[in-house]
Every structure is written in C-alpha cells, then in structure tokens.
Coordinates of C-alpha atoms and ligand atoms in Angstrom, one line a residue:
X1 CA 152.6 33.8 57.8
X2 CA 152.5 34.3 61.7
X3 CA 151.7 38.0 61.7
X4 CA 147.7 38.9 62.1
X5 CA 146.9 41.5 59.9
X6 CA 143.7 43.0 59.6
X7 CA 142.0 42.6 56.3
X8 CA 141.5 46.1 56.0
X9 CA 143.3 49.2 55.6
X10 CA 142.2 52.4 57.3
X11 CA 140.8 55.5 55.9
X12 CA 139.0 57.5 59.1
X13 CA 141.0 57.4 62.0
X14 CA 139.7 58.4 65.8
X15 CA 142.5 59.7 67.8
X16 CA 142.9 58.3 71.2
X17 CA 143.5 60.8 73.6
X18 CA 146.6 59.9 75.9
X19 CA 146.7 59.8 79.6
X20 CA 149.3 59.2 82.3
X21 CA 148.8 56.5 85.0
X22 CA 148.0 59.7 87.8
X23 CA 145.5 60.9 85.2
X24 CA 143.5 57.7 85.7
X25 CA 143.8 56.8 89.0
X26 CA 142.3 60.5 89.8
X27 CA 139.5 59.7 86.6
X28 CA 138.8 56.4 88.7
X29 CA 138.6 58.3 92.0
X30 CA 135.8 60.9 90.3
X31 CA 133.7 57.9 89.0
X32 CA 133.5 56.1 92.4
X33 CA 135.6 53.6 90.8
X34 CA 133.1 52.5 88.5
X35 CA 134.5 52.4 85.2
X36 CA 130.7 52.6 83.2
X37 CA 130.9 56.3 85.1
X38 CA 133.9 56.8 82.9
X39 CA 134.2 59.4 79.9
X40 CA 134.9 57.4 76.9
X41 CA 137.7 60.3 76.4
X42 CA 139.4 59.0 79.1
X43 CA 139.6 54.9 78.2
X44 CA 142.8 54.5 76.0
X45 CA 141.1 50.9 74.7
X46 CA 137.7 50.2 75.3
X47 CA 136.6 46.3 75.6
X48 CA 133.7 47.1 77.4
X49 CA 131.6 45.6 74.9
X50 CA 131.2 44.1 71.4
X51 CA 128.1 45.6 71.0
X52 CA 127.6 48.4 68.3
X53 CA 131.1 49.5 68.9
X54 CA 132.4 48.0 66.1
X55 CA 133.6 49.9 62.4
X56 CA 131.7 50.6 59.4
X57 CA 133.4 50.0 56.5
X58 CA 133.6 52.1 53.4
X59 CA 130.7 50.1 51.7
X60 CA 128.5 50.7 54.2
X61 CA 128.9 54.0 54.9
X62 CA 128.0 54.7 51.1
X63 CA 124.8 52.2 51.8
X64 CA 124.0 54.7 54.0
X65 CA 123.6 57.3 51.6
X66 CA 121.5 54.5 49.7
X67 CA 119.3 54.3 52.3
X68 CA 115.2 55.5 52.0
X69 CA 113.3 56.8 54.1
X70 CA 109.7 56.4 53.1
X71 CA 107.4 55.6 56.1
X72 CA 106.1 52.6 54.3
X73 CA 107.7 50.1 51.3
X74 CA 110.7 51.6 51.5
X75 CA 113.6 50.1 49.2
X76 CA 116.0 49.6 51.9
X77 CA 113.6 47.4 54.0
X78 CA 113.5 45.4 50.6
X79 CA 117.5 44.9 50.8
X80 CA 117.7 44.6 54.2
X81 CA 115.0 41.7 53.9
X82 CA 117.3 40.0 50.7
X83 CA 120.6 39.9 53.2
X84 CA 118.9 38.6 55.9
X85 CA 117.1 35.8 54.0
X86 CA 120.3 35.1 52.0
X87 CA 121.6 33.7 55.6
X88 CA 118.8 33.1 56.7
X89 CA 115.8 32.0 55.0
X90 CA 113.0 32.7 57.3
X91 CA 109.7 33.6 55.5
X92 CA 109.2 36.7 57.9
X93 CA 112.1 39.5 58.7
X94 CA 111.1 42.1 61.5
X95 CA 112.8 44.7 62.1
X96 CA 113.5 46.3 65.5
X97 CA 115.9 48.9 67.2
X98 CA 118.0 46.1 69.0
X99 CA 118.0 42.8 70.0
X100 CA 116.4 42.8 73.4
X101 CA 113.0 45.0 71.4
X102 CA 112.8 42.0 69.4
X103 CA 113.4 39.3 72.2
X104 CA 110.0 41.6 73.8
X105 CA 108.2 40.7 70.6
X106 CA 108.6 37.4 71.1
X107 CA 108.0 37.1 74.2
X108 CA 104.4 39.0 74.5
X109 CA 103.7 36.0 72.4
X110 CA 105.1 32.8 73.7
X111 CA 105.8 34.5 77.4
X112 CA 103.7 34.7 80.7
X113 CA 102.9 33.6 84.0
X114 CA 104.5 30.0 84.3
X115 CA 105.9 29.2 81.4
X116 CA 109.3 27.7 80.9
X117 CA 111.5 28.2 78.4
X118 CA 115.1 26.4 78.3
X119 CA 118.3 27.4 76.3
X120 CA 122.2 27.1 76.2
X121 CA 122.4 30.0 78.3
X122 CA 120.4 32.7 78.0
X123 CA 121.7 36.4 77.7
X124 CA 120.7 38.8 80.6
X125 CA 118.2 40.9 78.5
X126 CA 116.7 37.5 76.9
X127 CA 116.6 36.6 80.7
X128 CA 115.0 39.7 81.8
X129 CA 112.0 40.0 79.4
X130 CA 111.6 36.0 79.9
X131 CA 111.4 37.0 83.9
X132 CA 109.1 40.7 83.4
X133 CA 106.7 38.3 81.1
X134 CA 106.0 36.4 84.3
X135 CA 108.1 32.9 82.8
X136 CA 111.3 31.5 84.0
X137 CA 114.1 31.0 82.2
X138 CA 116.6 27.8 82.2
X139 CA 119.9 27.4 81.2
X140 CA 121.0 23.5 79.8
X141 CA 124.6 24.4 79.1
X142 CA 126.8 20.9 79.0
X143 CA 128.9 20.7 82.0
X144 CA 131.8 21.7 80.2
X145 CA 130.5 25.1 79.2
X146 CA 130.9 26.1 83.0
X147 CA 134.3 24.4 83.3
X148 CA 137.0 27.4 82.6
X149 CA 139.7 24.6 81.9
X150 CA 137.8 22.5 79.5
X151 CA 139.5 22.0 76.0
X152 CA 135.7 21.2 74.4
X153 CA 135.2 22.5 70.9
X154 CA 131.8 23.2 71.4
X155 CA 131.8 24.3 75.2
X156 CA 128.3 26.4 74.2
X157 CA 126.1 23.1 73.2
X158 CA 123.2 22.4 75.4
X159 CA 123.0 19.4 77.2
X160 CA 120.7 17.3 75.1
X161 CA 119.8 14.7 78.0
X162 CA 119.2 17.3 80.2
X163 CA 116.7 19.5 77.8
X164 CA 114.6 16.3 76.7
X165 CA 114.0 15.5 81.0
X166 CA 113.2 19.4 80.7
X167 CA 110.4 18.6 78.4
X168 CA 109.5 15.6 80.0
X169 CA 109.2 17.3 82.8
X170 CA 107.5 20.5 82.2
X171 CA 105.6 19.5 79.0
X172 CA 102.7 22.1 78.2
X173 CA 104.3 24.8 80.1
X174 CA 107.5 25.0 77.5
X175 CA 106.4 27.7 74.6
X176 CA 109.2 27.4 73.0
X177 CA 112.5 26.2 72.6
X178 CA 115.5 28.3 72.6
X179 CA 119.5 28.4 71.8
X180 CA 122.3 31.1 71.7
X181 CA 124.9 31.4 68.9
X182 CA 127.2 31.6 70.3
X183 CA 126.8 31.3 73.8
X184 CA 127.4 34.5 75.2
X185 CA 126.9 34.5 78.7
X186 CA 128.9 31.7 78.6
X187 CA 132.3 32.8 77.4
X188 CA 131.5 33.1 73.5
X189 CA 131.9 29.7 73.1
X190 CA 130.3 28.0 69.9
X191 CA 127.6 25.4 69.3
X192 CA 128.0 22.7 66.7
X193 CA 126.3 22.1 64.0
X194 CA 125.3 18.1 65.5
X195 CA 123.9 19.8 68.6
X196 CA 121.8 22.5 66.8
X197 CA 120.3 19.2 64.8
X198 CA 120.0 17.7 68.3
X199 CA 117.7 20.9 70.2
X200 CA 115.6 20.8 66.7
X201 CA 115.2 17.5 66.8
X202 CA 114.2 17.7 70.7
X203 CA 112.4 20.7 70.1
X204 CA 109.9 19.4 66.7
X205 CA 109.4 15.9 68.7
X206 CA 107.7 18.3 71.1
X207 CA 105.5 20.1 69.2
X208 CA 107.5 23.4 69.8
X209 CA 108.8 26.1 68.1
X210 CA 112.8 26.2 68.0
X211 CA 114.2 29.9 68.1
X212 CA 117.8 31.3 67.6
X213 CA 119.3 33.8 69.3
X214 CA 121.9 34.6 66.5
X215 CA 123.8 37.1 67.4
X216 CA 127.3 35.8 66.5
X217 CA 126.4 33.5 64.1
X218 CA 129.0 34.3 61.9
X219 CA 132.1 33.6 64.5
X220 CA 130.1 30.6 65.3
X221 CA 129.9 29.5 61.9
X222 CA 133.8 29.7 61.5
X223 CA 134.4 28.1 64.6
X224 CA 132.3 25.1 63.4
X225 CA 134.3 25.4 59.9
X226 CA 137.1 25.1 61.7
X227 CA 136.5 22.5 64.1
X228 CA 133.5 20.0 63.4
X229 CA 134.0 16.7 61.7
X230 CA 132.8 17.0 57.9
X231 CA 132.6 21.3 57.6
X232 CA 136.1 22.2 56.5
X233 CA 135.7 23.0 53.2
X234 CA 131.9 24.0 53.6
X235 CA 131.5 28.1 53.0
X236 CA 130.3 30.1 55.8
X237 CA 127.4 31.1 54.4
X238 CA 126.5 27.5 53.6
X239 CA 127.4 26.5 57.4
X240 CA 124.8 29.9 58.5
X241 CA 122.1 28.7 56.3
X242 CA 122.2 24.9 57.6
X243 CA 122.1 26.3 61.5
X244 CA 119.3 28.2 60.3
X245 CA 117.2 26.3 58.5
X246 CA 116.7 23.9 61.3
X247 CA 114.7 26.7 63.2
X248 CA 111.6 28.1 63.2
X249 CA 113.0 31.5 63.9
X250 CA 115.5 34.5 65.5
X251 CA 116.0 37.2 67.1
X252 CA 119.5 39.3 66.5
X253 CA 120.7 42.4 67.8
X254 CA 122.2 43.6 64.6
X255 CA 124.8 45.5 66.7
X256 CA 126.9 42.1 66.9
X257 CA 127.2 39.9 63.5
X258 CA 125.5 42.1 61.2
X259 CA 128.7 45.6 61.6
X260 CA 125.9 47.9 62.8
X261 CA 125.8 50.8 65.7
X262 CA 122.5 49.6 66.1
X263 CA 119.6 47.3 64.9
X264 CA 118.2 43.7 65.6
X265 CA 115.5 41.7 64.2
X266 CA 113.1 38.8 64.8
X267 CA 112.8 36.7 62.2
X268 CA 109.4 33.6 61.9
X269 CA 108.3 31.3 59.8
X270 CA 104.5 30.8 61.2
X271 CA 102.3 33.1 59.6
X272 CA 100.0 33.7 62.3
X273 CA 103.1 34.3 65.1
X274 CA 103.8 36.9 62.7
X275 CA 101.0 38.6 62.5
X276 CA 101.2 38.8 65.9
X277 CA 104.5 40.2 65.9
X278 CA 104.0 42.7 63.6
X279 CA 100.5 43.9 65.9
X280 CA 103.5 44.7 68.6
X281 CA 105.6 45.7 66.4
X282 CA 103.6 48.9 65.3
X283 CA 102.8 49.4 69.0
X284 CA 106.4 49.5 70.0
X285 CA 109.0 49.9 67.4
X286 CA 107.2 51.1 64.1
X287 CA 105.8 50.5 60.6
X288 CA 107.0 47.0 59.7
X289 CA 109.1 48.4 57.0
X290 CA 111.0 50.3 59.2
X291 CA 110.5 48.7 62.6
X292 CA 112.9 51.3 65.0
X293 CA 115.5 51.6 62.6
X294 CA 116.5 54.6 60.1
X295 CA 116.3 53.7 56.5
X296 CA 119.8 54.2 55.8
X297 CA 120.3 51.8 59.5
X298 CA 119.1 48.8 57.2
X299 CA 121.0 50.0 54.3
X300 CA 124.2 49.8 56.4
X301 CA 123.0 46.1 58.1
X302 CA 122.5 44.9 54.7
X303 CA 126.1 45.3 53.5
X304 CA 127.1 44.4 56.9
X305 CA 125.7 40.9 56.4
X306 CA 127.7 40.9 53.5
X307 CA 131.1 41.6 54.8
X308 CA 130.5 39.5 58.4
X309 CA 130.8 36.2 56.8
X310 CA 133.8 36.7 55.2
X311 CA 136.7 34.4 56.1
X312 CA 139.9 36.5 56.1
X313 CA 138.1 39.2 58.2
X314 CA 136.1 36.1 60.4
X315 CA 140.1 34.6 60.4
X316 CA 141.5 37.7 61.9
X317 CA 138.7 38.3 64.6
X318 CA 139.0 34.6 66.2
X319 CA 143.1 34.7 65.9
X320 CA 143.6 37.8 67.9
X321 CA 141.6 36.8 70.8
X322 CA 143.4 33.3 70.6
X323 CA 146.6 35.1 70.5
X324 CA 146.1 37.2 73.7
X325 CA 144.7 34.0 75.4
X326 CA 148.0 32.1 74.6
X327 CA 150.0 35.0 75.5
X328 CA 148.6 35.3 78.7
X329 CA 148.6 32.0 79.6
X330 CA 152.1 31.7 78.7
X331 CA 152.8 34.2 81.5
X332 CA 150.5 32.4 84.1
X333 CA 147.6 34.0 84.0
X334 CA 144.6 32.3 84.5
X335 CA 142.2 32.6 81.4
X336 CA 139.6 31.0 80.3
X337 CA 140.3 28.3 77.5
X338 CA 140.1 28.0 74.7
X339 CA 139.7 31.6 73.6
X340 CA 135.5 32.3 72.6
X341 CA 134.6 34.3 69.7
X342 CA 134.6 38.0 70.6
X343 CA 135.9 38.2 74.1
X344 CA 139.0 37.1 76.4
X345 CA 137.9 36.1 80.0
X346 CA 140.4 36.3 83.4
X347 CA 139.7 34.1 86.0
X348 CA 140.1 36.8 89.0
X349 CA 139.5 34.1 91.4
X350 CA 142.4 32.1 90.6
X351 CA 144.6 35.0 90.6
X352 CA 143.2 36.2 93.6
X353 CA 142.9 33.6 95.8
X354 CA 143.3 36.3 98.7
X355 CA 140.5 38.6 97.7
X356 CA 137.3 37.5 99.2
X357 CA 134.7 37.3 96.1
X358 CA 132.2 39.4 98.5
X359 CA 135.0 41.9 98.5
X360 CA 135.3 41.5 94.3
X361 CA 138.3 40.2 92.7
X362 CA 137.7 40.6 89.0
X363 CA 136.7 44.2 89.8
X364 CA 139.9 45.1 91.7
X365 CA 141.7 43.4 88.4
X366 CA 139.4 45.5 86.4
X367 CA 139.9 48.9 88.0
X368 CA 143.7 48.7 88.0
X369 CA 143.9 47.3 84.4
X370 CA 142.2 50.7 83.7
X371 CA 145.0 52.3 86.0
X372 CA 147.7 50.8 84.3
X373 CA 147.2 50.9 80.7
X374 CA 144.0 53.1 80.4
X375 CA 141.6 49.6 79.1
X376 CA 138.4 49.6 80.1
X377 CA 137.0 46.0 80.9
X378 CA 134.1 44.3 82.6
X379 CA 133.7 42.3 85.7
X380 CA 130.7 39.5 85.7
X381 CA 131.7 37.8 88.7
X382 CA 129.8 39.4 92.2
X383 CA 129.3 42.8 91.4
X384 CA 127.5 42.0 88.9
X385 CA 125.5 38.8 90.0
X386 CA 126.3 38.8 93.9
X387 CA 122.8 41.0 95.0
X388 CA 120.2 38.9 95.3
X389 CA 116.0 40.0 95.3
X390 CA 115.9 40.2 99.0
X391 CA 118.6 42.9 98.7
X392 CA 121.4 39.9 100.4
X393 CA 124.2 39.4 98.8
X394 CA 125.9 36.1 97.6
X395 CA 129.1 35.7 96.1
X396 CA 128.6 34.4 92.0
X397 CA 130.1 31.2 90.3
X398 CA 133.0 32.8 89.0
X399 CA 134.9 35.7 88.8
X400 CA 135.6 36.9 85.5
X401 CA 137.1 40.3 83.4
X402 CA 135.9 40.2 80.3
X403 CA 137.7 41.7 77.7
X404 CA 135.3 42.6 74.7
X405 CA 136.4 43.4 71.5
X406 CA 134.8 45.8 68.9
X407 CA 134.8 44.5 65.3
X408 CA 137.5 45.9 63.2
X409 CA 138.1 49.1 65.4
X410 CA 141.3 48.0 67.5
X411 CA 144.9 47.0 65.5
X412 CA 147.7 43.7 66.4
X413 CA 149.2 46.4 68.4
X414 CA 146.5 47.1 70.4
X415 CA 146.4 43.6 71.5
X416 CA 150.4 43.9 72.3
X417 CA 149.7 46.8 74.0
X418 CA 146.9 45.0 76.1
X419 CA 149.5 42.1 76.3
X420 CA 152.3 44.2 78.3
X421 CA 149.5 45.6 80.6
X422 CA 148.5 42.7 81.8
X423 CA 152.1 42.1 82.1
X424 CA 152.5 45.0 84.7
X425 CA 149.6 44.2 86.1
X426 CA 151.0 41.0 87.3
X427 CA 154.2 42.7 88.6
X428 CA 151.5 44.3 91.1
X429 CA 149.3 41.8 91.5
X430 CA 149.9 41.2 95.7
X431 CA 149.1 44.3 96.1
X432 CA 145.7 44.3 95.3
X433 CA 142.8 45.3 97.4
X434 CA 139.3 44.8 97.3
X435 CA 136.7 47.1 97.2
X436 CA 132.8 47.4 99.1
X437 CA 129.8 48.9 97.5
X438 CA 128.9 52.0 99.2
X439 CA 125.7 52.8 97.1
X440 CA 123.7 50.9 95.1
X441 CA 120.3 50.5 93.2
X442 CA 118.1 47.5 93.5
X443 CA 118.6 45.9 90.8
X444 CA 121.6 45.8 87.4
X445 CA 123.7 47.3 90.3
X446 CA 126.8 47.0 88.4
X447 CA 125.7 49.9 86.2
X448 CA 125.8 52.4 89.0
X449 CA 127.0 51.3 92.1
X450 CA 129.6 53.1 93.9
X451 CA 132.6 51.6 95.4
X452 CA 135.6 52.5 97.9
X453 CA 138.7 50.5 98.1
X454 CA 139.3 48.4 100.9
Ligands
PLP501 C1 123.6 41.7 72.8 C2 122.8 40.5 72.9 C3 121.4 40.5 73.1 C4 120.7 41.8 73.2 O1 120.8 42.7 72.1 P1 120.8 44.3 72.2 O2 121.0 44.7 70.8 O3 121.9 44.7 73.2 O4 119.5 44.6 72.8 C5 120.8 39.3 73.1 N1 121.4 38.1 73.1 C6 122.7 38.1 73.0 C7 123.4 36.7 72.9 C8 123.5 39.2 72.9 O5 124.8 39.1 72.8

C-alpha cells in the first residue's frame, strides 16, 4: 500500500486553535518577527523541534503511574537501567535531566584548556560545553555530508582519513573520541554501521575512549537496515546493540529516541570514569538513582525504549519526511536530499538567490511559512550562525528552514497540509523581503533577537 498511516490510533486529542492569515501576520508583528517569541496557541503545526515534543503513548503513560519515587534504589531506576542496557549494554547507566547535563558530565572529565576532541559534527550544546570546558571542538564530517545535493546513504559518516591525521596530528591533546547518531547538525543524516567500526577502530588504535552521542539511534539504525550492504534482515535492536557495543560509552537526551518530554543519560564502561561521573552527578543533577529525573520520568523512558525501535512505527517516521521531500522537490523547491531522519531542510539560498544571506533568506521563508499556513519552523542559516565573538557578522554556509517533526504527534494530513503551504508560498515567493536585526544579545542571538522587515 502507498498510503502512510500511522501505527497508532488516537485516544487524547489536543485541539489546534485556528487562525486566519491577518491573525498571524499581526501575532508575527507583536513578536518582533521572531517566531521562538511566539505563543504555542498561535502555531497551527509546530516543527520547531523534535525534541521532547513528541507523544506518549498509552503504555507509557500507565508506566508513569508505575513509577517510584524513593530518593535512593528506587525500582524505576532498576527498569529504566534494564531498557537501556537491553540496547545498549554499557556496564554504567547515569541518569540526567537532558542530554546536554550529561554531555557536562562528561566533559568535567575528559574536557579543559586545550584539549581537542573531534566528531561527525557536533551538536551546538555538545559544542558549547566542549568550548565553556576550555577545549575545541572539530567536526570530520565526509565532504558529502555538507553537499545538499549528494545522494550518499550515509552523508553523516566521518571522514575516516581525515580523523586518523586528526590524531596524528594532535596526539595527547585528544581525550576522547566522539560521533553523532545521527548527525544532527548535519541534516539528520545517518552513519553506517562500516564507519562506526571505522572511528572505533581509529579511536582504540589511539588509546582513546570512543563515545556516542545517541540521540536518534533508532532512525539511524533503520536507515542502516534499510540501506547498508548485509543488514536487511538484521532486527533493529540487533543493528543498536552492534553500533553500541563498539563504544566505550553515550550520552542521550532521552527527549529524542527514547518518547520522553524530558530525560538523557550518560552511559560508561570504565569504572573509575564513572565514579567520577557519578561525584558530578550528585553535585549537579542528583542521587544516581534518580539523577534529575522524576521516578515515574524513567518509568515512561523505559517503555519508550521499547516502542522506539519498532519498525512499523520507525517505517512511518522516515516515510513521511521522504514523502514531503519528494513532494517538494517535485514542485521545484530546493531541499535538501535525500530526506534525514527527523527533519525536512529548505535550501533558502537557492530559492532566494535575490536575498542577501546578511539580510536572511531562510528566515524571510520562515516567517511567511508561519503567515501562510500558521507552521512554525527554524532558520540555521545567518541568524543563527552569522554573529561572530567580536560582535561582526558573517554570512553562514548555508541557509536552511528546518522543518522538525515531533514523534507521533502530527497525522499524513498534516504533512499535506504543510505540502500545499509550501505550495502558496511559492506562488509568493518574489515577493519576499529580507529582514535586519534591530536588537540582539551577544551570544544564541537567534533566541531573542528582534527583527524589522526590509
Ligand atoms: C538534542 C540533542 C542534544 C542535547 O540534548 P538536550 O536534551 O536538548 O539537552 C545533544 N546532541 C544531539 C545530537 C541532540 O539532538
């Protein structure tokens, strides 16, 4: 059959609160045409991110009710540990409130003044508590993964040449090796199974630890299911433990692959790393049965873990964002190809050849894809990278609108509905304008800055 469906039927609906085109070109007005100073009430479909905006299902919520909260030894620690080392069989499971408070763990350990640490790409917070532990990050993405056009399977491997110079090159001053599944910053697109073997092989030749940043294993996992010599008729979970068991540990932000609101963990094999982490842990987060989480938090990841790796639902999630991106291509608009795991990219540079990227492109898309069909995307393009430390400005590699979607929250319609905006959009699409920032912090401007239309 042709038709997506969702795996799921629905039994707690949201209700979206309808607006007219005048409603949201005013709502855009009031926010200073920054659509994170949006109400939620006022975005009809919100791709602003993947993360922790995704559905519980039934299970889960009932796991919540499951859930303990003793201070110490709780129960659902216990079966939050099992799920975790079911995928991934790490000797030590940390919990911590997201991602990024256990990408801080790791790196008050393996951080600090001169150290280098390379990946695929590394994702801004993984970037940022690299850069506030006084190390540098580097990212060894293949050439292809910065091509837009490349039809690469695996456009997120990291360039193996390029990492082994790395090490020749810095040597002592590399903590630890690192690589994201999939590469986020980079489109969503996947790493192979080969290349993970590869950066292990690189990394343990070295001396060094090898660490994961996992967040979409899952949709990476299927991606090498579906496209890497040898895995077809391997299980997910088979393909998740093999990626895994090459490393020496993980960090997660739970509100990705694991169907949470929120969560992460860091997971080690090295007792005495550990240790350590557990020292910060206490400092920072909590008791190491808890870490920042609720009880009935890692009840709900627990079953999450369960449900993520399932292939009709992991099916679905891939195909709809490969729909749109054939859709859209089909009407000439420039995406990015081939689709990535959890998010569809426009290339506002190529369809606005006009706009200076100083005067931001994938914003002006952005702002009147809002106007248009009430969907609330992202730019990463110049308003988001363009500021520099010294407060100049320079325009970014690309200019993309990222269109995020939520796990199991939005329906086939939605995506039609996305579809034909996009549609009008292009109808309008001379008209455009550019904006200029008016206001702005000194640094993660995008959050806050205020804009006026050229
Ligand atoms: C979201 C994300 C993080 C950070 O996780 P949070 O839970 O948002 O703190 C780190 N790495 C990648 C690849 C991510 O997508």
């Amino acid at each position: 059959m042709k038709t997506i469906i969702e795996p799921f039927r629905i039994k707690s609906v949201e209700p979206i609160r309808m607006t007219t085109r005048t409603e949201r070109a005013a709502k855009l007005r009031a926010a200073l045409y920054n659509l994170f100073g949006l109400h939620a009430d006022d975005v009809l479909i919100d791709l602003l991110t993947d993360s922790g905006t995704g559905a519980m299902s039934a299970e889960q919520w009932a796991a919540t009710m499951r859930g303990d909260e003793s201070y110490a030894g709780s129960p659902s620690f216990e079966r939050f540990q099992a799920a975790v080392q079911n995928l991934m069989p790490f000797k030590h499971i940390i919990p911590t409130h997201q991602g990024r408070a256990a990408e801080a763990i790791l790196m008050a350990i393996f951080g600090g003044h001169g150290q280098n640490i390379p990946s695929n790409t590394h994702f801004d917070t993984t970037r940022g508590n690299i850069e506030a532990s006084g190390a540098f990050a580097h990212d060894l993405v293949i050439a292809e993964g910065r091509d837009g056009q490349s039809n690469h399977p695996f456009k997120g491997n990291m360039d193996i040449a390029a990492l082994e110079a790395f090490m020749d090159q810095h040597g002592d001053s590399v903590p630890i090796v690192m690589l994201t599944i999939t590469n986020n910053a980079g489109g969503g697109q996947p790493v192979s199974l080969e290349n993970i073997r590869a950066v292990a092989a690189v990394a343990k030749a070295h001396g060094k630890p090898f660490i994961i940043d996992g967040c979409r294993f899952a949709e990476n996992a299927w991606f090498i299911k579906q496209r890497e010599p040898g895995q077809g008729d391997r299980s997910i979970p088979d393909i998740v433990r093999d990626c895994f068991a090459m490393a020496d540990g993980m960090t997660m932000s739970a509100k990705k692959d694991a169907f949470g609101n929120i969560g992460g963990w860091l997971a080690l094999n090295d007792d005495g790393f550990a240790e350590q982490a557990r020292v910060r842990l206490i400092q920072t987060e909590g008791f190491p049965t808890y870490g920042g989480l609720a009880g009935r938090d890692l009840d709900a990841l627990a079953q999450g873990l369960t449900e993520i790796v399932d292939e009709d639902y992991l099916r679905y999630r891939v195909r709809t964002n490969e729909y749109i991106v054939e859709r859209l291509d089909a009407m000439g608009i420039p995406v990015v190809k081939p689709a990535g795991g959890h998010a569809v990219f426009i290339d506002a540079k190529r369809w606005l050849p006009q706009i200076d990227p100083l005067h931001y492109p994938a914003h002006a898309v952005a702002c009147r894809l809002y106007e248009i069909g009430g969907i609330r995307s992202c730019e990463i393009g110049s308003v988001m990278f363009g500021r520099q430390p010294d407060g100049s400005e320079k325009a970014a590699a690309m200019e993309l609108v990222r269109l995020a979607f939520p796990r199991r929250t939005y329906t086939q319609s939605h995506a039609d509905y996305v579809i034909e905006a996009f549609g009008e959009l292009q109808a309008e699409i001379d008209d455009l304008k550019g904006f200029r920032i008016t206001q702005e912090p000194a640094i993660m401007r995008h959050f806050t800055c205020r804009f006026a239309p050229l």
